[in-house]
């Protein structure tokens, strides 16, 4: 799967929920930038969006990426540079959608994720994977930070993926682990393409 598929991964830092269910803006983490850009590169995505309204957080993302894309960081680890070139930063979900619309010439299909059972138009992994592999329309897979996406985001999406379930009741994966499972299920489904 060396070719680029017509999907984007987006990590929202606003609007997301805190532990009490209130809408907040969460902080970015260095690990998310590195690990999720490498994941998108490995699974043939077009770009990895980090969405935060906080100007200082966007500046931090830009600084971290610049370190690995220019100068010492770029020569020290060229494969990291290659992955971080997929990182795009926007202050809002709406701006991200507009960028993709301009790039693609059409509205992207928005797909929310959640660790909890929620109302929404469900789409099975196999069906969304087929849409992505067919490449007819751009797809954006949206992950939330904190305690998950705010309801307004889920309601604004075309589809909602089934939650990831393990073998027991415990269900609190890091966003990096969840993203890896989601992309593997969508694009490989346990087998090579």
Short mmCIF file of C-alpha atoms in Angstrom, two decimals:
data_model
loop_
_atom_site.label_atom_id
_atom_site.label_comp_id
_atom_site.label_asym_id
_atom_site.label_seq_id
_atom_site.Cartn_x
_atom_site.Cartn_y
_atom_site.Cartn_z
CA UNK A 1 0.00 0.00 0.00
CA UNK A 2 2.59 2.54 -1.10
CA UNK A 3 0.13 4.87 -2.80
CA UNK A 4 -1.73 7.68 -1.08
CA UNK A 5 -5.36 6.96 -0.22
CA UNK A 6 -8.02 9.67 -0.19
CA UNK A 7 -8.39 10.08 3.57
CA UNK A 8 -7.26 12.46 6.29
CA UNK A 9 -6.88 11.85 10.01
CA UNK A 10 -7.88 14.73 12.30
CA UNK A 11 -7.16 15.09 16.01
CA UNK A 12 -9.48 17.63 17.60
CA UNK A 13 -8.45 19.58 20.68
CA UNK A 14 -11.65 21.65 20.58
CA UNK A 15 -14.52 21.15 21.06
CA UNK A 16 -13.85 18.12 23.23
CA UNK A 17 -15.08 17.03 26.64
CA UNK A 18 -13.39 16.94 30.03
CA UNK A 19 -14.02 14.31 32.70
CA UNK A 20 -17.15 16.15 33.90
CA UNK A 21 -18.60 16.31 30.36
CA UNK A 22 -17.93 20.03 29.87
CA UNK A 23 -16.69 21.35 26.53
CA UNK A 24 -13.02 22.38 26.70
CA UNK A 25 -9.93 22.96 24.59
CA UNK A 26 -7.30 20.35 25.47
CA UNK A 27 -3.52 20.62 25.22
CA UNK A 28 -1.50 19.04 22.45
CA UNK A 29 1.09 16.39 23.24
CA UNK A 30 4.41 15.85 21.52
CA UNK A 31 3.74 12.10 21.23
CA UNK A 32 0.50 12.65 19.29
CA UNK A 33 2.31 14.75 16.68
CA UNK A 34 5.04 12.18 16.10
CA UNK A 35 3.06 8.97 16.43
CA UNK A 36 -0.06 9.98 14.51
CA UNK A 37 1.86 11.52 11.60
CA UNK A 38 3.90 8.30 11.35
CA UNK A 39 0.67 6.28 11.47
CA UNK A 40 -0.91 8.29 8.64
CA UNK A 41 2.28 7.98 6.57
CA UNK A 42 2.40 4.21 7.15
CA UNK A 43 -1.26 3.78 6.21
CA UNK A 44 -1.10 5.96 3.08
CA UNK A 45 -3.14 8.98 4.19
CA UNK A 46 -3.05 12.41 2.59
CA UNK A 47 -2.51 14.43 5.78
CA UNK A 48 -2.78 14.50 9.56
CA UNK A 49 -4.64 17.53 10.92
CA UNK A 50 -4.22 18.86 14.45
CA UNK A 51 -7.09 21.20 15.27
CA UNK A 52 -6.78 23.66 18.13
CA UNK A 53 -8.05 27.22 18.61
CA UNK A 54 -5.17 27.98 20.99
CA UNK A 55 -2.56 30.04 19.18
CA UNK A 56 0.28 29.06 21.54
CA UNK A 57 -0.53 25.36 20.96
CA UNK A 58 -0.47 25.82 17.17
CA UNK A 59 2.87 27.61 17.49
CA UNK A 60 4.23 24.73 19.58
CA UNK A 61 3.16 22.18 16.94
CA UNK A 62 4.83 24.27 14.24
CA UNK A 63 8.04 24.53 16.32
CA UNK A 64 8.18 20.78 16.99
CA UNK A 65 7.57 19.95 13.34
CA UNK A 66 10.13 22.51 12.15
CA UNK A 67 12.81 20.91 14.35
CA UNK A 68 12.37 17.57 12.58
CA UNK A 69 11.79 18.97 9.08
CA UNK A 70 14.72 21.41 8.98
CA UNK A 71 18.33 21.42 10.10
CA UNK A 72 19.68 18.83 12.52
CA UNK A 73 16.41 16.98 13.14
CA UNK A 74 15.85 16.46 9.40
CA UNK A 75 19.30 14.97 8.85
CA UNK A 76 19.30 13.01 12.11
CA UNK A 77 15.99 11.23 11.33
CA UNK A 78 14.85 11.59 7.68
CA UNK A 79 11.95 9.14 8.11
CA UNK A 80 10.51 11.30 10.90
CA UNK A 81 10.82 14.32 8.60
CA UNK A 82 8.90 12.45 5.91
CA UNK A 83 6.03 11.68 8.31
CA UNK A 84 5.91 15.15 9.87
CA UNK A 85 5.53 16.70 6.42
CA UNK A 86 1.94 15.36 6.59
CA UNK A 87 1.08 17.49 9.65
CA UNK A 88 -1.33 20.37 9.07
CA UNK A 89 -2.54 22.70 11.80
CA UNK A 90 -5.83 24.61 11.82
CA UNK A 91 -7.68 26.62 14.48
CA UNK A 92 -11.06 25.02 13.77
CA UNK A 93 -12.82 22.03 12.30
CA UNK A 94 -14.56 24.38 9.85
CA UNK A 95 -11.24 25.73 8.56
CA UNK A 96 -9.93 22.17 8.13
CA UNK A 97 -13.03 21.23 6.13
CA UNK A 98 -12.64 24.34 3.97
CA UNK A 99 -8.97 23.51 3.25
CA UNK A 100 -9.90 19.97 2.20
CA UNK A 101 -12.82 21.26 0.12
CA UNK A 102 -10.49 23.64 -1.76
CA UNK A 103 -7.84 20.95 -2.24
CA UNK A 104 -10.30 18.27 -3.40
CA UNK A 105 -12.98 20.33 -5.09
CA UNK A 106 -15.73 18.67 -3.05
CA UNK A 107 -17.08 18.24 0.46
CA UNK A 108 -15.29 15.56 2.50
CA UNK A 109 -17.16 12.75 4.24
CA UNK A 110 -16.78 13.38 7.99
CA UNK A 111 -16.55 10.36 10.28
CA UNK A 112 -16.59 10.73 14.07
CA UNK A 113 -15.08 8.25 16.51
CA UNK A 114 -15.99 7.57 20.12
CA UNK A 115 -15.01 5.10 22.83
CA UNK A 116 -18.64 5.20 24.07
CA UNK A 117 -21.83 3.91 22.51
CA UNK A 118 -23.55 6.97 21.05
CA UNK A 119 -26.38 7.91 18.77
CA UNK A 120 -25.41 8.67 15.20
CA UNK A 121 -25.51 7.23 11.72
CA UNK A 122 -23.28 4.19 12.18
CA UNK A 123 -20.99 2.92 9.49
CA UNK A 124 -19.21 -0.43 9.75
CA UNK A 125 -15.43 -0.54 9.36
CA UNK A 126 -15.62 -2.65 6.20
CA UNK A 127 -17.97 -0.19 4.50
CA UNK A 128 -15.92 2.91 5.33
CA UNK A 129 -12.75 1.05 4.33
CA UNK A 130 -14.32 0.35 0.93
CA UNK A 131 -15.24 4.04 0.51
CA UNK A 132 -11.64 5.04 1.32
CA UNK A 133 -10.09 2.43 -0.97
CA UNK A 134 -12.46 3.40 -3.82
CA UNK A 135 -11.15 6.97 -3.42
CA UNK A 136 -14.18 8.64 -4.98
CA UNK A 137 -14.62 11.21 -2.18
CA UNK A 138 -12.25 12.47 0.50
CA UNK A 139 -12.86 11.03 3.98
CA UNK A 140 -11.89 12.66 7.28
CA UNK A 141 -11.63 10.40 10.33
CA UNK A 142 -12.04 12.60 13.41
CA UNK A 143 -10.60 11.61 16.78
CA UNK A 144 -11.10 13.53 19.99
CA UNK A 145 -8.72 14.30 22.82
CA UNK A 146 -9.63 14.66 26.50
CA UNK A 147 -12.74 12.57 27.15
CA UNK A 148 -13.87 12.56 23.52
CA UNK A 149 -15.57 14.66 20.89
CA UNK A 150 -18.28 17.12 21.89
CA UNK A 151 -21.79 16.15 20.77
CA UNK A 152 -21.92 19.05 18.31
CA UNK A 153 -19.01 17.48 16.40
CA UNK A 154 -20.59 14.01 16.35
CA UNK A 155 -23.94 15.45 15.20
CA UNK A 156 -22.16 17.39 12.43
CA UNK A 157 -20.52 14.28 10.97
CA UNK A 158 -21.94 12.11 8.23
CA UNK A 159 -21.10 8.89 10.09
CA UNK A 160 -19.98 7.48 13.43
CA UNK A 161 -17.68 4.46 13.65
CA UNK A 162 -18.42 1.68 16.12
CA UNK A 163 -16.43 2.00 19.34
CA UNK A 164 -13.37 -0.22 19.73
CA UNK A 165 -14.09 -2.99 22.21
CA UNK A 166 -11.49 -5.17 23.84
CA UNK A 167 -12.04 -8.48 25.62
CA UNK A 168 -13.25 -7.04 28.93
CA UNK A 169 -15.15 -4.07 30.33
CA UNK A 170 -12.14 -1.74 30.44
CA UNK A 171 -12.27 0.70 27.52
CA UNK A 172 -9.92 3.67 27.84
CA UNK A 173 -7.30 3.54 25.08
CA UNK A 174 -4.93 6.38 24.32
CA UNK A 175 -5.89 8.25 21.17
CA UNK A 176 -2.72 6.96 19.50
CA UNK A 177 -3.64 3.33 20.16
CA UNK A 178 -7.25 3.89 19.07
CA UNK A 179 -6.14 5.60 15.84
CA UNK A 180 -3.84 2.70 14.98
CA UNK A 181 -6.59 0.14 15.53
CA UNK A 182 -9.10 2.20 13.51
CA UNK A 183 -6.79 2.62 10.50
CA UNK A 184 -5.75 -1.01 10.53
CA UNK A 185 -9.36 -2.20 10.67
CA UNK A 186 -10.44 0.23 7.95
CA UNK A 187 -7.62 -0.30 5.51
CA UNK A 188 -6.42 -3.84 6.09
CA UNK A 189 -9.17 -5.57 8.04
CA UNK A 190 -6.65 -8.13 9.26
CA UNK A 191 -5.30 -8.92 5.80
CA UNK A 192 -2.99 -7.45 3.19
CA UNK A 193 -4.57 -5.56 0.32
#
